[in-house]
Tab-separated table of N, CA and C in Angstrom:
chain	number	residue	atom	x	y	z
T	1	UNK	N	97.137	91.014	122.243
T	1	UNK	CA	97.344	91.857	121.055
T	1	UNK	C	98.808	92.376	120.973
T	2	UNK	N	99.395	92.618	122.150
T	2	UNK	CA	100.801	93.057	122.114
T	2	UNK	C	101.741	92.143	121.468
T	3	UNK	N	101.292	90.868	121.319
T	3	UNK	CA	102.157	89.783	120.668
T	3	UNK	C	102.398	90.263	119.204
T	4	UNK	N	101.379	90.949	118.581
T	4	UNK	CA	101.567	91.385	117.236
T	4	UNK	C	102.867	92.301	117.034
T	5	UNK	N	103.090	93.143	117.990
T	5	UNK	CA	104.270	93.993	117.983
T	5	UNK	C	105.490	93.117	117.891
T	6	UNK	N	105.555	92.088	118.734
T	6	UNK	CA	106.768	91.198	118.757
T	6	UNK	C	106.902	90.433	117.488
T	7	UNK	N	105.792	89.931	116.983
T	7	UNK	CA	105.727	89.187	115.669
T	7	UNK	C	106.159	90.079	114.546
T	8	UNK	N	105.715	91.354	114.511
T	8	UNK	CA	106.117	92.284	113.484
T	8	UNK	C	107.594	92.584	113.501
T	9	UNK	N	108.111	92.778	114.700
T	9	UNK	CA	109.611	93.109	114.786
T	9	UNK	C	110.373	91.863	114.526
T	10	UNK	N	109.925	90.696	114.872
T	10	UNK	CA	110.652	89.511	114.538
T	10	UNK	C	110.710	89.213	112.991
T	11	UNK	N	109.574	89.557	112.277
T	11	UNK	CA	109.548	89.438	110.875
T	11	UNK	C	110.427	90.481	110.241
T	12	UNK	N	110.470	91.706	110.817
T	12	UNK	CA	111.395	92.717	110.299
T	12	UNK	C	112.762	92.221	110.441
T	13	UNK	N	113.225	91.619	111.609
T	13	UNK	CA	114.489	91.087	111.828
T	13	UNK	C	114.800	89.976	110.807
T	14	UNK	N	113.846	89.095	110.595
T	14	UNK	CA	114.119	88.038	109.637
T	14	UNK	C	114.309	88.564	108.215
T	15	UNK	N	113.611	89.745	107.913
T	15	UNK	CA	113.723	90.303	106.577
T	15	UNK	C	115.163	90.798	106.293
T	16	UNK	N	115.840	91.226	107.365
T	16	UNK	CA	117.257	91.648	107.257
T	16	UNK	C	118.161	90.495	106.980
T	17	UNK	N	117.757	89.273	107.263
T	17	UNK	CA	118.606	88.122	107.206
T	17	UNK	C	118.461	87.368	105.821
T	18	UNK	N	117.368	87.601	105.148
T	18	UNK	CA	117.188	86.915	103.894
T	18	UNK	C	117.868	87.591	102.731
T	19	UNK	N	118.263	86.813	101.743
T	19	UNK	CA	118.972	87.358	100.624
T	19	UNK	C	118.087	87.620	99.444
T	20	UNK	N	116.981	86.868	99.391
T	20	UNK	CA	116.062	86.928	98.278
T	20	UNK	C	115.103	88.145	98.525
T	21	UNK	N	115.118	89.092	97.540
T	21	UNK	CA	114.332	90.357	97.723
T	21	UNK	C	112.862	90.017	97.803
T	22	UNK	N	112.444	89.006	97.133
T	22	UNK	CA	110.968	88.652	97.165
T	22	UNK	C	110.607	88.231	98.629
T	23	UNK	N	111.415	87.394	99.240
T	23	UNK	CA	111.084	86.985	100.611
T	23	UNK	C	111.153	88.098	101.542
T	24	UNK	N	112.090	89.071	101.285
T	24	UNK	CA	112.227	90.237	102.142
T	24	UNK	C	110.881	91.043	102.045
T	25	UNK	N	110.461	91.285	100.847
T	25	UNK	CA	109.236	92.120	100.581
T	25	UNK	C	108.020	91.381	101.297
T	26	UNK	N	107.917	90.020	101.128
T	26	UNK	CA	106.831	89.323	101.697
T	26	UNK	C	106.808	89.405	103.217
T	27	UNK	N	107.939	89.279	103.834
T	27	UNK	CA	108.123	89.444	105.242
T	27	UNK	C	107.695	90.783	105.755
T	28	UNK	N	108.140	91.782	104.952
T	28	UNK	CA	107.782	93.156	105.458
T	28	UNK	C	106.233	93.440	105.273
T	29	UNK	N	105.619	92.870	104.284
T	29	UNK	CA	104.183	93.049	104.142
T	29	UNK	C	103.505	92.399	105.337
T	30	UNK	N	103.863	91.257	105.718
T	30	UNK	CA	103.151	90.561	106.828
T	30	UNK	C	103.432	91.360	108.074
T	31	UNK	N	104.693	91.843	108.237
T	31	UNK	CA	105.044	92.601	109.508
T	31	UNK	C	104.174	93.889	109.548
T	32	UNK	N	104.124	94.562	108.415
T	32	UNK	CA	103.358	95.813	108.466
T	32	UNK	C	101.825	95.503	108.674
T	33	UNK	N	101.370	94.392	108.205
T	33	UNK	CA	99.884	94.018	108.435
T	33	UNK	C	99.743	93.754	109.970
T	34	UNK	N	100.706	93.088	110.589
T	34	UNK	CA	100.639	92.916	112.060
T	34	UNK	C	100.479	94.258	112.745
T	35	UNK	N	101.369	95.237	112.362
T	35	UNK	CA	101.264	96.572	112.930
T	35	UNK	C	99.950	97.221	112.729
T	36	UNK	N	99.421	97.179	111.532
T	36	UNK	CA	98.129	97.810	111.207
T	36	UNK	C	97.111	97.183	112.114
T	37	UNK	N	97.108	95.844	112.181
T	37	UNK	CA	96.096	95.174	113.076
T	37	UNK	C	96.218	95.659	114.540
T	38	UNK	N	97.431	95.672	114.987
T	38	UNK	CA	97.660	96.058	116.395
T	38	UNK	C	97.135	97.513	116.642
T	39	UNK	N	97.607	98.422	115.843
T	39	UNK	CA	97.279	99.864	116.031
T	39	UNK	C	95.821	100.157	115.752
T	40	UNK	N	95.243	99.421	114.860
T	40	UNK	CA	93.818	99.572	114.551
T	40	UNK	C	92.896	99.042	115.677
T	41	UNK	N	93.408	98.066	116.398
T	41	UNK	CA	92.621	97.492	117.452
T	41	UNK	C	92.729	98.217	118.828
T	42	UNK	N	93.491	99.230	118.871
T	42	UNK	CA	93.668	99.990	120.101
T	42	UNK	C	92.368	100.748	120.422
T	43	UNK	N	92.096	101.016	121.667
T	43	UNK	CA	90.925	101.785	122.054
T	43	UNK	C	90.897	103.113	121.302
T	44	UNK	N	91.963	103.789	121.100
T	44	UNK	CA	92.063	104.936	120.232
T	44	UNK	C	93.157	104.611	119.167
T	45	UNK	N	92.559	104.187	118.000
T	45	UNK	CA	93.587	103.769	116.861
T	45	UNK	C	94.499	104.870	116.516
T	46	UNK	N	95.771	104.546	116.255
T	46	UNK	CA	96.767	105.521	115.853
T	46	UNK	C	96.759	105.638	114.405
T	47	UNK	N	96.011	106.548	113.845
T	47	UNK	CA	95.709	106.646	112.421
T	47	UNK	C	97.052	106.820	111.550
T	48	UNK	N	97.900	107.715	112.146
T	48	UNK	CA	99.154	107.948	111.365
T	48	UNK	C	100.007	106.755	111.215
T	49	UNK	N	100.101	105.929	112.203
T	49	UNK	CA	100.866	104.731	112.109
T	49	UNK	C	100.166	103.761	111.127
T	50	UNK	N	98.899	103.641	111.237
T	50	UNK	CA	98.085	102.782	110.347
T	50	UNK	C	98.320	103.111	108.884
T	51	UNK	N	98.168	104.495	108.618
T	51	UNK	CA	98.261	104.970	107.300
T	51	UNK	C	99.720	104.739	106.718
T	52	UNK	N	100.707	105.001	107.457
T	52	UNK	CA	102.114	104.796	106.971
T	52	UNK	C	102.300	103.342	106.700
T	53	UNK	N	101.837	102.477	107.561
T	53	UNK	CA	102.063	100.952	107.352
T	53	UNK	C	101.261	100.483	106.077
T	54	UNK	N	100.059	100.987	105.915
T	54	UNK	CA	99.252	100.660	104.775
T	54	UNK	C	99.963	101.121	103.433
T	55	UNK	N	100.518	102.283	103.571
T	55	UNK	CA	101.315	102.804	102.450
T	55	UNK	C	102.497	101.849	102.088
T	56	UNK	N	103.205	101.423	103.176
T	56	UNK	CA	104.354	100.480	102.926
T	56	UNK	C	103.841	99.181	102.392
T	57	UNK	N	102.647	98.686	102.894
T	57	UNK	CA	102.131	97.407	102.370
T	57	UNK	C	101.881	97.543	100.883
T	58	UNK	N	101.133	98.626	100.480
T	58	UNK	CA	100.801	98.716	99.015
T	58	UNK	C	102.068	98.995	98.243
T	59	UNK	N	103.098	99.695	98.741
T	59	UNK	CA	104.345	99.924	97.983
T	59	UNK	C	105.076	98.574	97.815
T	60	UNK	N	105.055	97.752	98.859
T	60	UNK	CA	105.768	96.494	98.779
T	60	UNK	C	104.936	95.466	97.897
T	61	UNK	N	103.570	95.608	97.922
T	61	UNK	CA	102.806	94.748	97.003
T	61	UNK	C	103.172	95.083	95.564
T	62	UNK	N	103.261	96.354	95.255
T	62	UNK	CA	103.526	96.720	93.893
T	62	UNK	C	104.950	96.285	93.441
T	63	UNK	N	105.888	96.350	94.399
T	63	UNK	CA	107.222	95.775	94.124
T	63	UNK	C	107.193	94.247	93.956
T	64	UNK	N	106.397	93.602	94.773
T	64	UNK	CA	106.281	92.157	94.587
T	64	UNK	C	105.751	91.823	93.222
T	65	UNK	N	104.665	92.564	92.776
T	65	UNK	CA	104.145	92.313	91.452
T	65	UNK	C	105.168	92.440	90.394
T	66	UNK	N	105.991	93.492	90.492
T	66	UNK	CA	107.043	93.702	89.418
T	66	UNK	C	108.059	92.646	89.502
T	67	UNK	N	108.431	92.199	90.692
T	67	UNK	CA	109.451	91.116	90.788
T	67	UNK	C	108.848	89.834	90.167
T	68	UNK	N	107.660	89.548	90.544
T	68	UNK	CA	107.048	88.296	89.907
T	68	UNK	C	106.889	88.404	88.398
T	69	UNK	N	106.541	89.597	87.927
T	69	UNK	CA	106.410	89.780	86.471
T	69	UNK	C	107.802	89.584	85.835
T	70	UNK	N	108.857	90.142	86.370
T	70	UNK	CA	110.180	90.018	85.748
T	70	UNK	C	110.705	88.625	85.795
T	71	UNK	N	110.356	87.909	86.965
T	71	UNK	CA	110.799	86.530	86.993
T	71	UNK	C	110.066	85.663	86.004
T	72	UNK	N	108.802	85.919	85.839
T	72	UNK	CA	107.965	85.174	84.763
T	72	UNK	C	108.561	85.427	83.395
T	73	UNK	N	108.849	86.668	83.096
T	73	UNK	CA	109.347	87.025	81.747
T	73	UNK	C	110.789	86.284	81.544
T	74	UNK	N	111.571	86.254	82.593
T	74	UNK	CA	112.846	85.546	82.559
T	74	UNK	C	112.672	84.126	82.264
T	75	UNK	N	111.767	83.456	83.018
T	75	UNK	CA	111.534	81.990	82.853
T	75	UNK	C	110.952	81.703	81.562
T	76	UNK	N	110.007	82.546	81.008
T	76	UNK	CA	109.495	82.347	79.644
T	76	UNK	C	110.588	82.528	78.603
T	77	UNK	N	111.438	83.430	78.783
T	77	UNK	CA	112.512	83.647	77.848
T	77	UNK	C	113.499	82.527	77.776
T	78	UNK	N	113.773	81.842	78.921
T	78	UNK	CA	114.633	80.748	79.025
T	78	UNK	C	113.979	79.432	78.533
T	79	UNK	N	112.702	79.330	78.685
T	79	UNK	CA	112.013	78.107	78.417
T	79	UNK	C	110.808	78.416	77.568
T	80	UNK	N	110.891	78.842	76.294
T	80	UNK	CA	109.684	79.037	75.578
T	80	UNK	C	108.908	77.837	75.206
T	81	UNK	N	107.658	77.867	75.422
T	81	UNK	CA	106.864	76.579	75.205
T	81	UNK	C	106.099	76.709	73.862
């Protein structure tokens, strides 16, 4: 399970390297989910870390939805069918 910590940190590192904000948000969602899984699976789950990471997941998912909505509106505006 400790591998999840390394995966999460690797994903956070990758998120600093991407230029596309959507990819950055997707990477951070997956990284935060790895941390939630790791800390929830501990003999004594660390609820504060779980709660904060779930908050970040939902915050990023809301931002992803807004990005996708704005990109859809732009593509519809450029190519009305």
